[in-house]
Short mmCIF file of N, CA, C and O in Angstrom, two decimals:
data_model
loop_
_atom_site.label_atom_id
_atom_site.label_comp_id
_atom_site.label_asym_id
_atom_site.label_seq_id
_atom_site.Cartn_x
_atom_site.Cartn_y
_atom_site.Cartn_z
N MET A 1 -1.11 -15.10 9.39
CA MET A 1 -1.31 -13.64 8.92
C MET A 1 -1.42 -12.96 10.05
O MET A 1 -2.66 -12.98 10.67
N THR A 2 -0.84 -12.15 10.23
CA THR A 2 -1.14 -10.81 11.60
C THR A 2 -1.13 -9.73 11.05
O THR A 2 -0.48 -9.09 9.80
N LEU A 3 -2.06 -8.50 11.64
CA LEU A 3 -2.16 -7.58 10.93
C LEU A 3 -1.12 -6.47 11.79
O LEU A 3 -1.32 -6.39 12.63
N LYS A 4 -0.37 -5.91 11.19
CA LYS A 4 0.88 -5.18 11.28
C LYS A 4 0.88 -3.71 11.20
O LYS A 4 0.53 -3.37 9.99
N LEU A 5 0.93 -2.92 11.83
CA LEU A 5 1.19 -1.34 11.76
C LEU A 5 2.53 -0.88 12.06
O LEU A 5 2.99 -1.01 13.07
N ALA A 6 3.00 0.06 11.39
CA ALA A 6 4.44 0.65 11.90
C ALA A 6 4.58 2.10 10.91
O ALA A 6 3.59 2.20 10.29
N ASP A 7 5.30 2.84 12.00
CA ASP A 7 5.55 4.44 11.12
C ASP A 7 6.53 4.49 9.95
O ASP A 7 7.56 3.40 10.03
N ARG A 8 6.39 5.25 9.14
CA ARG A 8 7.24 5.73 8.13
C ARG A 8 7.81 4.40 7.49
O ARG A 8 8.65 4.38 7.07
N VAL A 9 6.91 3.77 6.86
CA VAL A 9 6.95 2.76 5.92
C VAL A 9 6.19 2.88 4.68
O VAL A 9 5.32 3.46 4.34
N GLN A 10 7.59 2.95 3.55
CA GLN A 10 7.08 3.45 2.41
C GLN A 10 8.21 2.92 1.03
O GLN A 10 9.30 2.96 1.62
N GLU A 11 7.70 2.56 0.20
CA GLU A 11 8.32 2.19 -0.91
C GLU A 11 7.73 2.56 -2.62
O GLU A 11 6.55 3.01 -2.26
N THR A 12 8.43 2.58 -3.10
CA THR A 12 7.84 2.93 -4.69
C THR A 12 7.86 1.64 -5.55
O THR A 12 7.92 0.53 -5.37
N SER A 13 6.64 1.63 -6.66
CA SER A 13 6.53 1.02 -7.41
C SER A 13 6.52 1.35 -9.02
O SER A 13 5.77 2.68 -9.13
N THR A 14 6.85 0.94 -10.30
CA THR A 14 6.93 1.35 -11.18
C THR A 14 6.20 0.56 -12.20
O THR A 14 6.11 0.59 -13.38
N SER A 15 6.30 -0.72 -11.73
CA SER A 15 5.33 -1.78 -12.55
C SER A 15 3.71 -1.51 -12.68
O SER A 15 3.28 -1.28 -11.63
N PRO A 16 3.20 -1.94 -13.63
CA PRO A 16 1.99 -1.81 -13.67
C PRO A 16 1.11 -2.69 -12.96
O PRO A 16 1.49 -3.88 -12.72
N GLY A 17 0.20 -2.79 -11.93
CA GLY A 17 -0.23 -3.53 -10.81
C GLY A 17 -2.04 -3.95 -11.19
O GLY A 17 -2.44 -4.91 -10.72
N GLY A 18 -2.20 -3.45 -12.35
CA GLY A 18 -3.70 -4.05 -12.66
C GLY A 18 -4.65 -3.75 -11.14
O GLY A 18 -4.43 -2.47 -10.76
N THR A 19 -5.48 -4.58 -10.97
CA THR A 19 -6.10 -4.23 -9.83
C THR A 19 -5.64 -5.60 -8.78
O THR A 19 -6.25 -5.66 -7.72
N GLY A 20 -4.59 -6.27 -8.82
CA GLY A 20 -4.08 -7.23 -8.31
C GLY A 20 -2.84 -7.10 -7.34
O GLY A 20 -2.32 -5.59 -6.96
N THR A 21 -2.18 -7.93 -7.30
CA THR A 21 -0.83 -7.81 -6.40
C THR A 21 -0.02 -6.45 -7.18
O THR A 21 0.13 -6.59 -8.05
N ILE A 22 0.91 -5.77 -6.17
CA ILE A 22 1.68 -4.63 -6.88
C ILE A 22 2.96 -4.86 -6.36
O ILE A 22 3.19 -5.38 -5.37
N ASN A 23 4.24 -5.00 -7.41
CA ASN A 23 5.45 -5.11 -6.99
C ASN A 23 6.06 -3.94 -6.51
O ASN A 23 5.76 -2.81 -7.10
N LEU A 24 6.80 -3.97 -5.48
CA LEU A 24 7.97 -2.69 -4.82
C LEU A 24 9.02 -2.87 -5.25
O LEU A 24 9.61 -3.86 -5.51
N SER A 25 9.30 -1.46 -4.88
CA SER A 25 10.98 -1.61 -5.47
C SER A 25 12.10 -2.03 -4.47
O SER A 25 13.05 -2.17 -4.90
N GLY A 26 11.51 -2.15 -3.45
CA GLY A 26 12.57 -2.81 -2.39
C GLY A 26 13.55 -1.98 -1.62
O GLY A 26 14.46 -2.53 -0.82
N ALA A 27 13.20 -0.88 -2.25
CA ALA A 27 13.66 0.24 -1.30
C ALA A 27 12.94 1.48 -0.74
O ALA A 27 11.87 1.54 -1.48
N ALA A 28 13.50 2.09 0.48
CA ALA A 28 12.62 3.27 0.93
C ALA A 28 13.42 4.42 0.86
O ALA A 28 14.41 4.67 0.92
N PRO A 29 12.37 5.44 0.74
CA PRO A 29 13.26 6.71 0.26
C PRO A 29 13.59 7.56 1.60
O PRO A 29 13.48 6.57 2.99
N ALA A 30 14.42 8.22 1.68
CA ALA A 30 14.96 8.61 2.79
C ALA A 30 14.38 9.18 3.84
O ALA A 30 12.85 9.78 3.60
N GLY A 31 14.54 8.62 5.23
CA GLY A 31 13.66 8.93 6.44
C GLY A 31 12.74 7.96 6.68
O GLY A 31 11.99 7.93 7.50
N PHE A 32 12.55 7.06 5.58
CA PHE A 32 11.51 5.88 5.89
C PHE A 32 12.17 4.43 6.08
O PHE A 32 13.50 4.25 5.57
N VAL A 33 11.31 3.47 6.49
CA VAL A 33 11.77 1.91 6.16
C VAL A 33 10.99 1.47 5.19
O VAL A 33 9.98 1.47 4.82
N THR A 34 11.42 0.02 4.67
CA THR A 34 10.90 -0.86 3.42
C THR A 34 10.02 -1.47 4.46
O THR A 34 9.97 -1.71 5.51
N PHE A 35 8.77 -2.25 3.41
CA PHE A 35 7.99 -2.86 3.93
C PHE A 35 8.41 -4.06 4.64
O PHE A 35 8.23 -4.67 5.77
N SER A 36 9.61 -4.81 4.27
CA SER A 36 10.33 -5.71 4.83
C SER A 36 10.61 -5.74 6.19
O SER A 36 10.46 -6.50 6.96
N THR A 37 11.07 -4.34 6.18
CA THR A 37 11.63 -4.30 7.85
C THR A 37 10.62 -3.88 8.47
O THR A 37 10.40 -4.04 9.79
N GLY A 38 9.31 -3.11 8.21
CA GLY A 38 8.28 -2.55 8.93
C GLY A 38 7.36 -3.27 9.13
O GLY A 38 6.83 -3.61 10.36
N ILE A 39 7.28 -4.48 8.00
CA ILE A 39 5.93 -5.08 8.02
C ILE A 39 6.30 -6.81 8.61
O ILE A 39 5.63 -7.20 9.21
N GLY A 40 7.20 -7.08 7.31
CA GLY A 40 7.54 -8.33 7.53
C GLY A 40 6.81 -9.08 6.34
O GLY A 40 5.26 -9.13 6.56
N SER A 41 7.22 -10.37 6.02
CA SER A 41 6.86 -11.09 4.99
C SER A 41 5.46 -11.77 5.78
O SER A 41 5.74 -12.34 7.04
N GLY A 42 4.57 -12.01 4.83
CA GLY A 42 3.42 -12.64 5.37
C GLY A 42 2.49 -11.87 6.25
O GLY A 42 1.48 -12.47 6.67
N ASN A 43 2.72 -10.80 6.48
CA ASN A 43 1.84 -10.03 7.46
C ASN A 43 1.09 -9.22 6.74
O ASN A 43 1.74 -8.58 5.51
N ALA A 44 -0.18 -9.04 7.31
CA ALA A 44 -1.28 -7.82 6.73
C ALA A 44 -1.20 -6.41 7.04
O ALA A 44 -0.57 -6.61 8.19
N THR A 45 -1.30 -5.60 6.33
CA THR A 45 -1.33 -4.19 6.97
C THR A 45 -2.09 -3.07 5.93
O THR A 45 -2.76 -3.65 5.12
N TYR A 46 -2.50 -2.07 6.44
CA TYR A 46 -3.15 -0.82 5.80
C TYR A 46 -2.35 -0.25 4.90
O TYR A 46 -1.49 -0.09 5.42
N TYR A 47 -2.77 -0.14 3.76
CA TYR A 47 -1.87 0.59 2.86
C TYR A 47 -2.51 1.78 1.83
O TYR A 47 -3.70 1.49 2.20
N THR A 48 -1.87 2.74 1.61
CA THR A 48 -2.18 3.68 0.49
C THR A 48 -0.97 3.51 -0.87
O THR A 48 0.19 3.12 -0.67
N ILE A 49 -2.05 3.44 -2.01
CA ILE A 49 -1.16 3.63 -3.32
C ILE A 49 -1.65 5.09 -3.94
O ILE A 49 -3.09 5.11 -4.08
N LEU A 50 -0.66 5.63 -4.38
CA LEU A 50 -0.78 6.86 -4.75
C LEU A 50 -0.02 7.03 -6.24
O LEU A 50 1.46 6.63 -6.28
N ASP A 51 -0.54 7.17 -7.12
CA ASP A 51 0.08 7.27 -8.43
C ASP A 51 0.34 8.52 -8.76
O ASP A 51 -0.33 9.72 -8.59
N THR A 52 1.62 8.83 -8.63
CA THR A 52 2.10 10.15 -8.63
C THR A 52 2.04 10.91 -10.17
O THR A 52 2.37 12.36 -10.43
N THR A 53 1.54 10.11 -11.03
CA THR A 53 1.25 11.09 -12.38
C THR A 53 -0.19 11.28 -12.64
O THR A 53 -0.49 12.43 -12.68
N THR A 54 -1.16 10.32 -12.37
CA THR A 54 -2.53 10.39 -12.48
C THR A 54 -3.13 11.07 -11.17
O THR A 54 -4.32 11.21 -11.24
N TYR A 55 -2.80 10.64 -10.04
CA TYR A 55 -3.30 10.99 -8.70
C TYR A 55 -4.23 10.19 -8.26
O TYR A 55 -5.11 10.61 -7.53
N ASP A 56 -4.45 9.08 -8.95
CA ASP A 56 -5.55 7.88 -8.76
C ASP A 56 -5.21 7.30 -7.34
O ASP A 56 -3.61 7.23 -7.12
N TRP A 57 -5.66 6.94 -6.39
CA TRP A 57 -5.47 6.16 -5.08
C TRP A 57 -6.20 5.29 -4.78
O TRP A 57 -7.38 5.20 -5.20
N GLU A 58 -5.69 4.49 -4.10
CA GLU A 58 -6.60 3.24 -3.08
C GLU A 58 -6.11 3.29 -1.77
O GLU A 58 -4.71 3.19 -1.27
N VAL A 59 -6.88 3.10 -1.07
CA VAL A 59 -6.72 2.59 0.58
C VAL A 59 -7.35 1.43 0.64
O VAL A 59 -8.37 0.99 0.49
N GLY A 60 -6.18 0.52 1.46
CA GLY A 60 -7.06 -0.91 1.63
C GLY A 60 -6.02 -1.60 2.63
O GLY A 60 -5.35 -1.28 3.55
N ILE A 61 -6.50 -3.18 2.48
CA ILE A 61 -5.78 -4.28 3.30
C ILE A 61 -5.16 -5.18 2.32
O ILE A 61 -5.72 -5.71 1.27
N GLY A 62 -3.80 -5.19 2.30
CA GLY A 62 -3.07 -5.82 1.77
C GLY A 62 -1.92 -6.75 2.44
O GLY A 62 -1.59 -6.54 3.58
N THR A 63 -1.45 -7.87 1.85
CA THR A 63 0.02 -8.52 2.52
C THR A 63 1.01 -8.51 1.88
O THR A 63 0.81 -8.90 0.56
N TYR A 64 1.98 -8.24 2.58
CA TYR A 64 3.27 -8.25 2.29
C TYR A 64 4.14 -9.36 1.99
O TYR A 64 4.15 -10.44 3.00
N TYR A 65 4.77 -9.58 0.82
CA TYR A 65 5.71 -10.85 0.79
C TYR A 65 6.92 -10.28 0.39
O TYR A 65 7.11 -9.77 -0.71
N SER A 66 7.60 -10.70 1.19
CA SER A 66 9.52 -10.13 0.66
C SER A 66 10.13 -11.10 -0.21
O SER A 66 10.99 -10.54 -0.90
N GLY A 67 9.48 -12.40 -0.82
CA GLY A 67 10.28 -13.35 -1.68
C GLY A 67 10.17 -12.33 -3.03
O GLY A 67 11.17 -12.65 -3.70
N ASN A 68 9.03 -11.77 -3.30
CA ASN A 68 9.23 -11.15 -4.36
C ASN A 68 8.81 -9.55 -4.52
O ASN A 68 8.61 -8.87 -5.32
N SER A 69 9.26 -9.26 -3.20
CA SER A 69 8.57 -7.89 -2.77
C SER A 69 7.41 -7.14 -3.37
O SER A 69 7.50 -6.20 -4.12
N SER A 70 6.49 -7.91 -2.75
CA SER A 70 5.09 -7.37 -3.61
C SER A 70 3.97 -7.38 -2.50
O SER A 70 3.97 -8.09 -1.38
N LEU A 71 3.10 -6.63 -2.87
CA LEU A 71 1.98 -6.40 -1.75
C LEU A 71 0.52 -6.99 -2.56
O LEU A 71 0.37 -6.14 -3.32
N ALA A 72 -0.11 -7.96 -1.94
CA ALA A 72 -1.15 -8.45 -2.49
C ALA A 72 -2.43 -7.71 -1.81
O ALA A 72 -2.50 -7.39 -0.67
N ARG A 73 -3.04 -6.96 -2.98
CA ARG A 73 -4.33 -6.10 -2.72
C ARG A 73 -5.63 -7.10 -2.41
O ARG A 73 -6.26 -6.92 -3.17
N THR A 74 -5.81 -7.14 -1.10
CA THR A 74 -6.94 -8.10 -0.81
C THR A 74 -8.47 -7.58 -0.51
O THR A 74 -9.46 -8.13 -0.79
N THR A 75 -8.27 -6.32 0.18
CA THR A 75 -9.26 -5.53 0.30
C THR A 75 -9.17 -4.32 0.28
O THR A 75 -8.62 -3.27 0.80
N VAL A 76 -10.40 -3.74 -0.75
CA VAL A 76 -10.07 -2.15 -0.99
C VAL A 76 -11.30 -1.64 -0.01
O VAL A 76 -12.30 -1.98 0.06
N LEU A 77 -10.82 -0.45 0.81
CA LEU A 77 -11.74 0.33 1.56
C LEU A 77 -12.07 1.58 1.19
O LEU A 77 -13.24 2.07 1.55
N ALA A 78 -11.04 2.58 0.23
CA ALA A 78 -11.72 3.57 -0.31
C ALA A 78 -10.56 3.35 -1.34
O ALA A 78 -9.62 3.50 -1.38
N SER A 79 -11.52 4.53 -2.68
CA SER A 79 -10.33 4.77 -3.61
C SER A 79 -10.94 5.81 -4.57
O SER A 79 -12.06 6.59 -4.25
N SER A 80 -10.31 6.56 -5.41
CA SER A 80 -10.35 7.32 -6.44
C SER A 80 -11.26 7.08 -7.51
O SER A 80 -11.95 7.50 -8.25
N ASN A 81 -11.83 5.38 -7.55
CA ASN A 81 -12.60 4.76 -8.19
C ASN A 81 -13.84 4.15 -7.88
O ASN A 81 -14.09 2.78 -7.76
N ALA A 82 -14.50 5.35 -7.13
CA ALA A 82 -15.81 5.04 -6.56
C ALA A 82 -15.99 3.82 -5.68
O ALA A 82 -16.42 3.00 -5.15
N ASN A 83 -14.41 3.75 -4.77
CA ASN A 83 -14.20 3.04 -3.81
C ASN A 83 -13.92 1.34 -4.21
O ASN A 83 -13.92 0.52 -3.42
N ALA A 84 -13.65 1.48 -5.62
CA ALA A 84 -13.40 -0.18 -6.02
C ALA A 84 -11.75 -0.03 -6.51
O ALA A 84 -11.11 0.95 -6.30
N ALA A 85 -11.46 -1.28 -6.67
CA ALA A 85 -9.89 -1.21 -6.94
C ALA A 85 -9.69 -0.49 -8.46
O ALA A 85 -10.37 -0.20 -9.31
N VAL A 86 -8.37 0.07 -8.41
CA VAL A 86 -7.63 1.20 -8.76
C VAL A 86 -7.20 0.20 -10.01
O VAL A 86 -6.05 -0.59 -9.57
N THR A 87 -7.14 0.27 -11.36
CA THR A 87 -6.42 -0.39 -12.21
C THR A 87 -5.15 0.50 -12.50
O THR A 87 -5.37 1.52 -13.17
N PHE A 88 -3.85 0.35 -11.78
CA PHE A 88 -2.92 1.22 -11.61
C PHE A 88 -2.08 0.41 -13.31
O PHE A 88 -1.82 -0.37 -13.11
N GLY A 89 -1.56 1.64 -13.83
CA GLY A 89 -0.60 1.54 -15.07
C GLY A 89 0.77 1.46 -14.52
O GLY A 89 1.23 1.38 -13.49
N SER A 90 1.55 1.57 -15.59
CA SER A 90 3.12 1.86 -15.54
C SER A 90 3.31 3.48 -15.09
O SER A 90 1.97 4.39 -14.88
N GLY A 91 4.16 3.73 -14.49
CA GLY A 91 4.54 4.89 -13.70
C GLY A 91 4.85 4.93 -12.55
O GLY A 91 4.44 3.72 -11.93
N THR A 92 5.12 5.93 -11.88
CA THR A 92 5.53 5.97 -10.52
C THR A 92 4.45 5.78 -9.56
O THR A 92 3.65 6.70 -9.63
N LYS A 93 4.23 4.97 -8.17
CA LYS A 93 3.22 4.88 -7.53
C LYS A 93 4.08 4.97 -6.04
O LYS A 93 4.87 4.34 -5.90
N ASP A 94 3.48 6.03 -5.32
CA ASP A 94 4.02 5.64 -3.72
C ASP A 94 3.20 4.89 -3.06
O ASP A 94 1.95 4.79 -3.34
N VAL A 95 3.93 3.76 -2.48
CA VAL A 95 2.84 2.57 -1.58
C VAL A 95 3.67 2.98 -0.21
O VAL A 95 4.75 2.70 0.11
N PHE A 96 2.68 3.16 0.63
CA PHE A 96 2.87 3.47 1.93
C PHE A 96 1.87 2.97 3.06
O PHE A 96 0.79 2.69 2.82
N VAL A 97 2.21 2.65 4.02
CA VAL A 97 1.50 2.00 5.26
C VAL A 97 0.73 3.34 5.95
O VAL A 97 1.17 4.34 6.06
N THR A 98 -0.56 3.10 6.01
CA THR A 98 -1.57 4.38 6.48
C THR A 98 -2.59 3.79 7.34
O THR A 98 -2.65 2.54 7.69
N TYR A 99 -3.10 4.41 8.23
CA TYR A 99 -3.94 3.79 9.49
C TYR A 99 -5.32 4.56 8.72
O TYR A 99 -5.92 6.00 8.99
N PRO A 100 -6.69 3.89 8.16
CA PRO A 100 -7.58 4.10 7.67
C PRO A 100 -8.76 5.00 8.54
O PRO A 100 -8.74 4.36 9.42
N ALA A 101 -9.03 6.28 7.94
CA ALA A 101 -9.95 6.74 9.12
C ALA A 101 -11.15 6.23 9.52
O ALA A 101 -11.64 6.08 10.67
N GLU A 102 -11.33 5.46 8.69
CA GLU A 102 -12.83 4.26 8.86
C GLU A 102 -12.31 3.23 9.63
O GLU A 102 -13.37 2.71 10.47
N LYS A 103 -11.23 3.08 9.91
CA LYS A 103 -10.63 2.14 11.13
C LYS A 103 -10.39 2.61 12.65
O LYS A 103 -9.90 2.04 13.36
N ALA A 104 -10.33 3.99 12.53
CA ALA A 104 -10.12 4.87 13.63
C ALA A 104 -10.90 4.76 14.83
O ALA A 104 -12.15 4.54 14.65
N VAL A 105 -10.42 4.52 16.13
CA VAL A 105 -11.49 4.24 17.47
C VAL A 105 -11.13 5.35 17.97
O VAL A 105 -9.96 5.70 18.35
N TYR A 106 -12.19 6.21 18.17
CA TYR A 106 -12.08 7.56 19.12
C TYR A 106 -13.43 7.46 19.66
O TYR A 106 -14.57 6.93 19.58
#
């Protein structure tokens, strides 16, 4: 497993994710690329999940799997749930690659 970063990687999810793996739509909005194209299967990346209804959010490290277009949320770095995993319900969530501030080197 390699840690990969890429610009403009974003998909949506409408499936309930609980606190575990989240299923992605497999399609990117205009101007973005999919996790499959930008990250590749079996690779880890920094991610953000934003629930577009409740505005709950989570930033962490996850592994993307193209076989079922899913992101396994392995490490939560920050969240709207006191920095613990967020229990996401149904509804639209934006899922995108980010570079967390706490990991920045300056």
